Amino acid sequence: MKVLLTGGAGYIGSHTYVALKEHGHEIVILDNFSNANRLVLDRLAQLFQEKVEHVEADIRDRSTLDDVFEAHKPDAVIHFAGAKAVGESATDPLKYYSNNVSGSQTLLEAMDAAEIRNIVFSSSATVYGVPQALPLTEDHPLSSTNTYGATKLIVEDMLRALHGADPRWSVAILRYFNPVGAHPSGEIGEDPGGIPNNLMPYITQVAVGRLAQLKVYGDDYDTSDGTGVRDYIHVSDLAQGHVAALKLMNTGTCTPINLGTGTGYSVLDMIKTFERVNEVSVPYSIAERRPGDVAANWADAQRAKELLGWQAQLGIEAMCADGWRWQSRNPKGYDQTN
Ligand code: NAD
Ligand code: UFG
């Protein structure tokens, strides 16, 4: 298929580019580089010895979207573009409504006008709010605990309404759990600007000496060792999940699907495994709980297996080894002059 990746220069988008290329798909990236480094395009080009087809544009720019659809005529869109920092969504909510909600609406309007009615959307396990039961199935009630989550829920609702009104739309709503790690080449990986919000990039930056110490947010949760438990998924597995989700295009269905491993690990499991697998030390101290965190969540990954024939293959050792390969080879991320 020919696939447009909005936000394709970002962390998950760049890994999905690799997976799609390996499956012979044709790809165009559309990204405004608000949270990505242009050097990622050079790395992708090196991996495949081929120029990366890309457009520097914002998904809120309707006339450019029209031009892109006219010029490239993609069969489907995988829609990663958006802002994703939970904390920032509290202090700058309009950025989230504009980028995530208005941006998605503009994209869908342009797709409809161009008669491209196949979309895979990056949603998040955050739409389950505070888990009422584990594992989280796709039927778990939806709610939001922060503005970022609220915008994901609105876009999911927009997609459900659109499909309800016009069943020619095919929609795969992928609810990611916690993507971590990097492509095994060490050439692409997660390169957050500023101090990382998330556990894995924080661990890798402590290990490489960019940050002094990790704070473990709480050790008094009702979990095996008291620290928070999450369903970490290797970003390469997640990328393969997108390739598999293309099966749902042109089916006239609208389906939410969890992309997780089905297994939860604690913060201390992640630190200890990272240290053991990579033979590095990750100094940490126990700190207060982070407001808004839940004790534990992990996916019921059955639906992805049944509908997509997809399941995660890589365990936390690979997540830790590959995350470290990326960070140790690129201590400052893509731009070593930082
Ligand atoms: P990312 O920030 O690395 O990638 C997003 C990309 O979108 C960036 O390259 C950014 O420059 C681009 N972008 C942002 N706003 C844009 C706009 N208006 N127009 C064009 N491009 C724009 O994030 P990621 O981790 O790769 O996440 C991708 C998607 O997956 C996001 O929608 C995110 O909310 C969702 N998601 C991520 C996680 C996670 O933990 N990483 C978990 C669940 C869901
Ligand atoms: N953690 C620490 N120290 C840190 C960072 C995180 O102890 O410096 C802990 C957290 O308390 C949590 C676990 O590590 O127990 C994972 O935290 P992350 O920030 O990596 O991931 P979250 O599960 O909190 O957040 C992820 C996505 C969000 C999404 C959320 C809910 O990053 O976008 O899942 O699905 F909203």
GROMACS .gro file of C-alpha atoms and ligand atoms in nm:
model
  418
    1MET     CA    1   0.000   0.000   0.000
    2LYS     CA    2   0.096   0.363  -0.024
    3VAL     CA    3   0.077   0.507   0.327
    4LEU     CA    4   0.102   0.862   0.456
    5LEU     CA    5   0.253   0.884   0.805
    6THR     CA    6   0.157   1.204   0.985
    7GLY     CA    7   0.416   1.256   1.258
    8GLY     CA    8   0.629   0.997   1.081
    9ALA     CA    9   0.955   1.161   1.191
   10GLY     CA   10   0.874   1.104   1.559
   11TYR     CA   11   0.967   0.816   1.786
   12ILE     CA   12   0.695   0.566   1.693
   13GLY     CA   13   0.648   0.700   1.339
   14SER     CA   14   1.015   0.651   1.245
   15HIS     CA   15   1.011   0.291   1.370
   16THR     CA   16   0.688   0.228   1.183
   17TYR     CA   17   0.852   0.367   0.869
   18VAL     CA   18   1.116   0.095   0.902
   19ALA     CA   19   0.861  -0.182   0.957
   20LEU     CA   20   0.647  -0.069   0.662
   21LYS     CA   21   0.949  -0.045   0.431
   22GLU     CA   22   1.051  -0.396   0.531
   23HIS     CA   23   0.707  -0.513   0.422
   24GLY     CA   24   0.736  -0.341   0.085
   25HIS     CA   25   0.495  -0.053   0.146
   26GLU     CA   26   0.546   0.289  -0.009
   27ILE     CA   27   0.563   0.570   0.243
   28VAL     CA   28   0.534   0.947   0.261
   29ILE     CA   29   0.610   1.122   0.590
   30LEU     CA   30   0.431   1.445   0.681
   31ASP     CA   31   0.572   1.616   0.989
   32ASN     CA   32   0.613   1.971   1.114
   33PHE     CA   33   0.922   1.873   1.317
   34SER     CA   34   0.777   2.035   1.629
   35ASN     CA   35   0.898   1.732   1.825
   36ALA     CA   36   1.139   1.560   1.589
   37ASN     CA   37   1.485   1.617   1.454
   38ARG     CA   38   1.529   1.643   1.077
   39LEU     CA   39   1.839   1.421   1.111
   40VAL     CA   40   1.606   1.124   1.158
   41LEU     CA   41   1.540   1.142   0.784
   42ASP     CA   42   1.912   1.093   0.712
   43ARG     CA   43   1.922   0.791   0.942
   44LEU     CA   44   1.620   0.635   0.772
   45ALA     CA   45   1.772   0.706   0.432
   46GLN     CA   46   2.096   0.536   0.541
   47LEU     CA   47   1.912   0.228   0.668
   48PHE     CA   48   1.743   0.171   0.332
   49GLN     CA   49   1.994   0.340   0.100
   50GLU     CA   50   1.702   0.537  -0.036
   51LYS     CA   51   1.581   0.896  -0.007
   52VAL     CA   52   1.292   0.940   0.237
   53GLU     CA   53   0.981   1.084   0.075
   54HIS     CA   54   0.864   1.358   0.310
   55VAL     CA   55   0.673   1.683   0.337
   56GLU     CA   56   0.741   1.941   0.607
   57ALA     CA   57   0.390   2.055   0.700
   58ASP     CA   58   0.139   2.089   0.980
   59ILE     CA   59  -0.173   1.871   0.987
   60ARG     CA   60  -0.373   2.189   1.057
   61ASP     CA   61  -0.274   2.328   0.717
   62ARG     CA   62  -0.566   2.214   0.502
   63SER     CA   63  -0.443   2.343   0.169
   64THR     CA   64  -0.109   2.164   0.203
   65LEU     CA   65  -0.292   1.845   0.301
   66ASP     CA   66  -0.506   1.877  -0.013
   67ASP     CA   67  -0.193   1.917  -0.224
   68VAL     CA   68  -0.022   1.620  -0.057
   69PHE     CA   69  -0.322   1.392  -0.113
   70GLU     CA   70  -0.350   1.505  -0.474
   71ALA     CA   71   0.022   1.457  -0.541
   72HIS     CA   72   0.075   1.127  -0.358
   73LYS     CA   73  -0.271   0.962  -0.357
   74PRO     CA   74  -0.205   0.744  -0.050
   75ASP     CA   75  -0.429   0.443   0.013
   76ALA     CA   76  -0.424   0.498   0.389
   77VAL     CA   77  -0.305   0.735   0.658
   78ILE     CA   78  -0.136   0.634   0.982
   79HIS     CA   79  -0.193   0.931   1.208
   80PHE     CA   80   0.079   0.975   1.472
   81ALA     CA   81   0.104   1.356   1.466
   82GLY     CA   82   0.015   1.524   1.792
   83ALA     CA   83   0.147   1.649   2.122
   84LYS     CA   84   0.189   1.388   2.396
   85ALA     CA   85   0.317   1.529   2.725
   86VAL     CA   86   0.062   1.479   3.002
   87GLY     CA   87   0.213   1.753   3.225
   88GLU     CA   88   0.230   2.009   2.946
   89SER     CA   89  -0.133   1.937   2.857
   90ALA     CA   90  -0.228   2.074   3.202
   91THR     CA   91  -0.033   2.398   3.160
   92ASP     CA   92  -0.099   2.452   2.788
   93PRO     CA   93  -0.433   2.283   2.715
   94LEU     CA   94  -0.502   2.481   2.398
   95LYS     CA   95  -0.188   2.339   2.239
   96TYR     CA   96  -0.345   1.995   2.288
   97TYR     CA   97  -0.692   2.086   2.162
   98SER     CA   98  -0.539   2.262   1.862
   99ASN     CA   99  -0.277   2.004   1.766
  100ASN     CA  100  -0.457   1.685   1.858
  101VAL     CA  101  -0.826   1.767   1.814
  102SER     CA  102  -0.837   2.043   1.548
  103GLY     CA  103  -0.540   1.886   1.370
  104SER     CA  104  -0.715   1.549   1.350
  105GLN     CA  105  -1.040   1.711   1.236
  106THR     CA  106  -0.861   1.898   0.956
  107LEU     CA  107  -0.684   1.580   0.853
  108LEU     CA  108  -1.011   1.383   0.841
  109GLU     CA  109  -1.183   1.657   0.640
  110ALA     CA  110  -0.900   1.658   0.388
  111MET     CA  111  -0.902   1.277   0.369
  112ASP     CA  112  -1.278   1.273   0.312
  113ALA     CA  113  -1.250   1.532   0.037
  114ALA     CA  114  -0.975   1.328  -0.128
  115GLU     CA  115  -1.183   1.009  -0.082
  116ILE     CA  116  -0.913   0.842   0.126
  117ARG     CA  117  -1.116   0.680   0.400
  118ASN     CA  118  -0.863   0.448   0.560
  119ILE     CA  119  -0.702   0.556   0.885
  120VAL     CA  120  -0.496   0.402   1.163
  121PHE     CA  121  -0.499   0.628   1.468
  122SER     CA  122  -0.246   0.646   1.754
  123SER     CA  123  -0.453   0.630   2.068
  124SER     CA  124  -0.332   0.545   2.414
  125ALA     CA  125  -0.413   0.325   2.713
  126THR     CA  126  -0.470   0.657   2.888
  127VAL     CA  127  -0.829   0.646   2.751
  128TYR     CA  128  -0.908   0.376   3.011
  129GLY     CA  129  -0.860   0.630   3.293
  130VAL     CA  130  -0.815   0.463   3.631
  131PRO     CA  131  -0.831   0.085   3.570
  132GLN     CA  132  -1.136  -0.079   3.726
  133ALA     CA  133  -1.009  -0.427   3.645
  134LEU     CA  134  -0.694  -0.577   3.496
  135PRO     CA  135  -0.602  -0.673   3.231
  136LEU     CA  136  -0.754  -0.385   3.038
  137THR     CA  137  -0.980  -0.505   2.761
  138GLU     CA  138  -1.099  -0.278   2.483
  139ASP     CA  139  -1.447  -0.286   2.645
  140HIS     CA  140  -1.323  -0.125   2.967
  141PRO     CA  141  -1.511   0.205   3.027
  142LEU     CA  142  -1.339   0.509   2.878
  143SER     CA  143  -1.253   0.824   3.070
  144SER     CA  144  -0.979   1.079   3.092
  145THR     CA  145  -0.770   1.191   3.386
  146ASN     CA  146  -0.580   1.467   3.205
  147THR     CA  147  -0.615   1.697   2.904
  148TYR     CA  148  -0.388   1.488   2.684
  149GLY     CA  149  -0.609   1.186   2.750
  150ALA     CA  150  -0.921   1.396   2.691
  151THR     CA  151  -0.796   1.489   2.343
  152LYS     CA  152  -0.728   1.124   2.256
  153LEU     CA  153  -1.079   1.036   2.368
  154ILE     CA  154  -1.232   1.317   2.159
  155VAL     CA  155  -1.048   1.200   1.848
  156GLU     CA  156  -1.159   0.841   1.913
  157ASP     CA  157  -1.518   0.970   1.943
  158MET     CA  158  -1.476   1.172   1.623
  159LEU     CA  159  -1.362   0.860   1.440
  160ARG     CA  160  -1.649   0.648   1.577
  161ALA     CA  161  -1.902   0.914   1.475
  162LEU     CA  162  -1.748   0.947   1.131
  163HIS     CA  163  -1.761   0.573   1.074
  164GLY     CA  164  -2.117   0.564   1.211
  165ALA     CA  165  -2.221   0.830   0.961
  166ASP     CA  166  -2.032   0.684   0.666
  167PRO     CA  167  -1.939   0.315   0.682
  168ARG     CA  168  -1.707   0.355   0.386
  169TRP     CA  169  -1.451   0.464   0.647
  170SER     CA  170  -1.215   0.198   0.780
  171VAL     CA  171  -1.071   0.293   1.115
  172ALA     CA  172  -0.820   0.113   1.336
  173ILE     CA  173  -0.783   0.279   1.675
  174LEU     CA  174  -0.461   0.150   1.826
  175ARG     CA  175  -0.433   0.196   2.201
  176TYR     CA  176  -0.065   0.181   2.284
  177PHE     CA  177   0.056   0.080   2.626
  178ASN     CA  178   0.415   0.192   2.710
  179PRO     CA  179   0.641   0.193   2.404
  180VAL     CA  180   1.012   0.172   2.489
  181GLY     CA  181   1.343   0.067   2.332
  182ALA     CA  182   1.477   0.139   1.989
  183HIS     CA  183   1.552  -0.020   1.655
  184PRO     CA  184   1.825  -0.285   1.706
  185SER     CA  185   2.056  -0.100   1.462
  186GLY     CA  186   2.099   0.177   1.722
  187GLU     CA  187   2.044   0.429   1.439
  188ILE     CA  188   1.698   0.551   1.541
  189GLY     CA  189   1.544   0.585   1.884
  190GLU     CA  190   1.363   0.810   2.129
  191ASP     CA  191   1.509   1.161   2.147
  192PRO     CA  192   1.294   1.368   2.382
  193GLY     CA  193   1.366   1.740   2.404
  194GLY     CA  194   1.457   1.857   2.756
  195ILE     CA  195   1.422   1.641   3.064
  196PRO     CA  196   1.236   1.319   2.976
  197ASN     CA  197   0.893   1.264   3.129
  198ASN     CA  198   0.895   0.891   3.076
  199LEU     CA  199   1.078   0.617   3.259
  200MET     CA  200   1.288   0.453   2.988
  201PRO     CA  201   1.448   0.765   2.835
  202TYR     CA  202   1.514   0.885   3.189
  203ILE     CA  203   1.692   0.557   3.271
  204THR     CA  204   1.903   0.569   2.953
  205GLN     CA  205   2.000   0.932   3.015
  206VAL     CA  206   2.106   0.854   3.373
  207ALA     CA  207   2.304   0.553   3.249
  208VAL     CA  208   2.484   0.764   2.987
  209GLY     CA  209   2.563   1.036   3.243
  210ARG     CA  210   2.339   1.312   3.110
  211LEU     CA  211   2.126   1.303   3.424
  212ALA     CA  212   2.254   1.228   3.774
  213GLN     CA  213   1.985   1.011   3.927
  214LEU     CA  214   1.646   0.861   3.857
  215LYS     CA  215   1.359   0.938   4.090
  216VAL     CA  216   1.129   0.640   4.142
  217TYR     CA  217   0.786   0.791   4.189
  218GLY     CA  218   0.648   0.602   4.487
  219ASP     CA  219   0.726   0.264   4.646
  220ASP     CA  220   0.404   0.225   4.840
  221TYR     CA  221   0.165   0.119   4.565
  222ASP     CA  222  -0.029  -0.202   4.600
  223THR     CA  223   0.206  -0.390   4.362
  224SER     CA  224   0.464  -0.668   4.406
  225ASP     CA  225   0.746  -0.431   4.510
  226GLY     CA  226   0.544  -0.114   4.575
  227THR     CA  227   0.650   0.064   4.253
  228GLY     CA  228   0.425   0.137   3.955
  229VAL     CA  229   0.357  -0.144   3.709
  230ARG     CA  230   0.318  -0.091   3.332
  231ASP     CA  231   0.292  -0.293   3.014
  232TYR     CA  232   0.614  -0.194   2.837
  233ILE     CA  233   0.621  -0.282   2.470
  234HIS     CA  234   0.922  -0.278   2.237
  235VAL     CA  235   0.877  -0.001   1.982
  236SER     CA  236   0.970  -0.241   1.700
  237ASP     CA  237   0.685  -0.472   1.804
  238LEU     CA  238   0.455  -0.172   1.818
  239ALA     CA  239   0.566  -0.074   1.468
  240GLN     CA  240   0.483  -0.425   1.343
  241GLY     CA  241   0.139  -0.380   1.497
  242HIS     CA  242   0.081  -0.092   1.255
  243VAL     CA  243   0.179  -0.303   0.958
  244ALA     CA  244  -0.071  -0.565   1.077
  245ALA     CA  245  -0.342  -0.299   1.132
  246LEU     CA  246  -0.333  -0.219   0.759
  247LYS     CA  247  -0.528  -0.545   0.721
  248LEU     CA  248  -0.830  -0.357   0.853
  249MET     CA  249  -0.815  -0.095   0.580
  250ASN     CA  250  -1.090  -0.119   0.317
  251THR     CA  251  -1.300  -0.335   0.550
  252GLY     CA  252  -1.550  -0.066   0.652
  253THR     CA  253  -1.491  -0.140   1.020
  254CYS     CA  254  -1.402   0.080   1.316
  255THR     CA  255  -1.221  -0.110   1.588
  256PRO     CA  256  -1.021  -0.019   1.897
  257ILE     CA  257  -0.726  -0.253   1.954
  258ASN     CA  258  -0.481  -0.267   2.243
  259LEU     CA  259  -0.115  -0.289   2.150
  260GLY     CA  260   0.062  -0.422   2.455
  261THR     CA  261   0.236  -0.743   2.563
  262GLY     CA  262  -0.017  -0.842   2.826
  263THR     CA  263   0.248  -0.843   3.101
  264GLY     CA  264   0.325  -0.573   3.356
  265TYR     CA  265   0.667  -0.490   3.501
  266SER     CA  266   0.747  -0.261   3.792
  267VAL     CA  267   0.980   0.038   3.785
  268LEU     CA  268   1.234  -0.160   3.988
  269ASP     CA  269   1.206  -0.455   3.744
  270MET     CA  270   1.296  -0.215   3.464
  271ILE     CA  271   1.591  -0.060   3.649
  272LYS     CA  272   1.733  -0.397   3.758
  273THR     CA  273   1.691  -0.556   3.415
  274PHE     CA  274   1.850  -0.254   3.246
  275GLU     CA  275   2.150  -0.270   3.481
  276ARG     CA  276   2.194  -0.645   3.441
  277VAL     CA  277   2.152  -0.666   3.063
  278ASN     CA  278   2.371  -0.366   2.988
  279GLU     CA  279   2.619  -0.394   3.276
  280VAL     CA  280   2.572  -0.028   3.366
  281SER     CA  281   2.455   0.135   3.682
  282VAL     CA  282   2.140   0.345   3.718
  283PRO     CA  283   2.151   0.536   4.046
  284TYR     CA  284   1.804   0.602   4.183
  285SER     CA  285   1.621   0.723   4.489
  286ILE     CA  286   1.264   0.678   4.602
  287ALA     CA  287   1.053   0.991   4.572
  288GLU     CA  288   0.691   1.090   4.627
  289ARG     CA  289   0.423   0.944   4.401
  290ARG     CA  290   0.375   1.144   4.081
  291PRO     CA  291   0.028   1.303   4.080
  292GLY     CA  292  -0.208   1.134   3.834
  293ASP     CA  293  -0.017   0.802   3.817
  294VAL     CA  294  -0.208   0.479   3.853
  295ALA     CA  295  -0.061   0.186   4.046
  296ALA     CA  296  -0.072  -0.063   3.761
  297ASN     CA  297  -0.198  -0.121   3.414
  298TRP     CA  298  -0.147  -0.384   3.152
  299ALA     CA  299  -0.327  -0.492   2.840
  300ASP     CA  300  -0.547  -0.776   2.742
  301ALA     CA  301  -0.368  -0.835   2.410
  302GLN     CA  302  -0.610  -1.098   2.276
  303ARG     CA  303  -0.796  -0.886   2.024
  304ALA     CA  304  -0.480  -0.786   1.838
  305LYS     CA  305  -0.390  -1.153   1.809
  306GLU     CA  306  -0.735  -1.250   1.682
  307LEU     CA  307  -0.798  -0.963   1.442
  308LEU     CA  308  -0.449  -0.875   1.328
  309GLY     CA  309  -0.257  -1.197   1.384
  310TRP     CA  310  -0.012  -0.981   1.577
  311GLN     CA  311   0.150  -1.032   1.913
  312ALA     CA  312   0.455  -0.881   2.076
  313GLN     CA  313   0.771  -1.089   2.030
  314LEU     CA  314   1.032  -0.901   2.231
  315GLY     CA  315   1.077  -0.907   2.607
  316ILE     CA  316   1.212  -0.650   2.853
  317GLU     CA  317   1.572  -0.767   2.802
  318ALA     CA  318   1.554  -0.667   2.434
  319MET     CA  319   1.377  -0.341   2.526
  320CYS     CA  320   1.658  -0.255   2.768
  321ALA     CA  321   1.943  -0.368   2.539
  322ASP     CA  322   1.810  -0.185   2.234
  323GLY     CA  323   1.723   0.131   2.427
  324TRP     CA  324   2.078   0.137   2.561
  325ARG     CA  325   2.239   0.069   2.220
  326TRP     CA  326   2.061   0.376   2.082
  327GLN     CA  327   2.146   0.600   2.379
  328SER     CA  328   2.508   0.488   2.418
  329ARG     CA  329   2.577   0.539   2.047
  330ASN     CA  330   2.391   0.870   2.043
  331PRO     CA  331   2.448   1.013   2.391
  332LYS     CA  332   2.290   1.345   2.295
  333GLY     CA  333   2.028   1.200   2.063
  334TYR     CA  334   2.027   1.274   1.690
  335ASP     CA  335   2.212   1.603   1.718
  336GLN     CA  336   2.552   1.550   1.880
  337THR     CA  337   2.618   1.925   1.875
  338ASN     CA  338   2.343   1.982   2.133
  339NAD     P1  339   0.660   1.203   1.894
  339NAD     O1  340   0.643   1.337   1.954
  339NAD     O2  341   0.797   1.145   1.888
  339NAD     O3  342   0.600   1.201   1.746
  339NAD     C1  343   0.495   1.286   1.706
  339NAD     C2  344   0.539   1.351   1.577
  339NAD     O4  345   0.434   1.436   1.531
  339NAD     C3  346   0.662   1.439   1.593
  339NAD     O5  347   0.755   1.405   1.491
  339NAD     C4  348   0.610   1.582   1.577
  339NAD     O6  349   0.707   1.667   1.518
  339NAD     C5  350   0.489   1.558   1.487
  339NAD     N1  351   0.382   1.658   1.503
  339NAD     C6  352   0.328   1.705   1.617
  339NAD     N2  353   0.229   1.792   1.590
  339NAD     C7  354   0.221   1.799   1.455
  339NAD     C8  355   0.138   1.872   1.366
  339NAD     N3  356   0.045   1.956   1.412
  339NAD     N4  357   0.156   1.857   1.233
  339NAD     C9  358   0.252   1.773   1.186
  339NAD     N5  359   0.332   1.702   1.266
  339NAD    C10  360   0.318   1.715   1.398
  339NAD     O7  361   0.562   1.103   1.970
  339NAD     P2  362   0.551   0.945   1.963
  339NAD     O8  363   0.594   0.890   2.093
  339NAD     O9  364   0.612   0.895   1.839
  339NAD    O10  365   0.393   0.930   1.957
  339NAD    C11  366   0.322   0.920   1.836
  339NAD    C12  367   0.173   0.916   1.865
  339NAD    O11  368   0.146   0.808   1.953
  339NAD    C13  369   0.120   1.042   1.934
  339NAD    O12  370  -0.008   1.069   1.881
  339NAD    C14  371   0.110   1.000   2.079
  339NAD    O13  372   0.011   1.073   2.147
  339NAD    C15  373   0.073   0.854   2.066
  339NAD     N6  374   0.113   0.775   2.185
  339NAD    C16  375   0.241   0.775   2.226
  339NAD    C17  376   0.276   0.703   2.341
  339NAD    C18  377   0.417   0.702   2.392
  339NAD    O14  378   0.438   0.665   2.507
  339NAD     N7  379   0.518   0.741   2.315
  339NAD    C19  380   0.178   0.630   2.409
  339NAD    C20  381   0.048   0.630   2.361
  339NAD    C21  382   0.017   0.703   2.248
  340UFG     N1  383   0.844   0.674   3.659
  340UFG     C1  384   0.937   0.694   3.759
  340UFG     N2  385   1.032   0.790   3.739
  340UFG     C2  386   1.038   0.867   3.626
  340UFG     C3  387   0.941   0.843   3.524
  340UFG     C4  388   0.845   0.747   3.545
  340UFG     O1  389   0.935   0.629   3.863
  340UFG     O2  390   1.125   0.952   3.615
  340UFG     C5  391   0.742   0.568   3.679
  340UFG     C6  392   0.600   0.619   3.679
  340UFG     O3  393   0.563   0.662   3.808
  340UFG     C7  394   0.524   0.497   3.629
  340UFG     C8  395   0.623   0.429   3.534
  340UFG     O4  396   0.752   0.480   3.570
  340UFG     O5  397   0.499   0.409   3.735
  340UFG     C9  398   0.598   0.462   3.388
  340UFG     O6  399   0.593   0.603   3.371
  340UFG     P1  400   0.597   0.670   3.226
  340UFG     O7  401   0.594   0.818   3.246
  340UFG     O8  402   0.709   0.613   3.147
  340UFG     O9  403   0.464   0.618   3.158
  340UFG     P2  404   0.313   0.638   3.203
  340UFG    O10  405   0.255   0.502   3.213
  340UFG    O11  406   0.298   0.726   3.319
  340UFG    O12  407   0.260   0.722   3.079
  340UFG    C10  408   0.231   0.657   2.958
  340UFG    C11  409   0.242   0.755   2.841
  340UFG    C12  410   0.138   0.862   2.851
  340UFG    C13  411   0.002   0.803   2.874
  340UFG    C14  412   0.006   0.712   2.994
  340UFG    C15  413  -0.124   0.645   3.025
  340UFG    O13  414   0.370   0.814   2.837
  340UFG    O14  415   0.136   0.933   2.730
  340UFG    O15  416   0.102   0.610   2.969
  340UFG    O16  417  -0.151   0.546   2.931
  340UFG     F1  418  -0.090   0.901   2.894
   0.00000   0.00000   0.00000
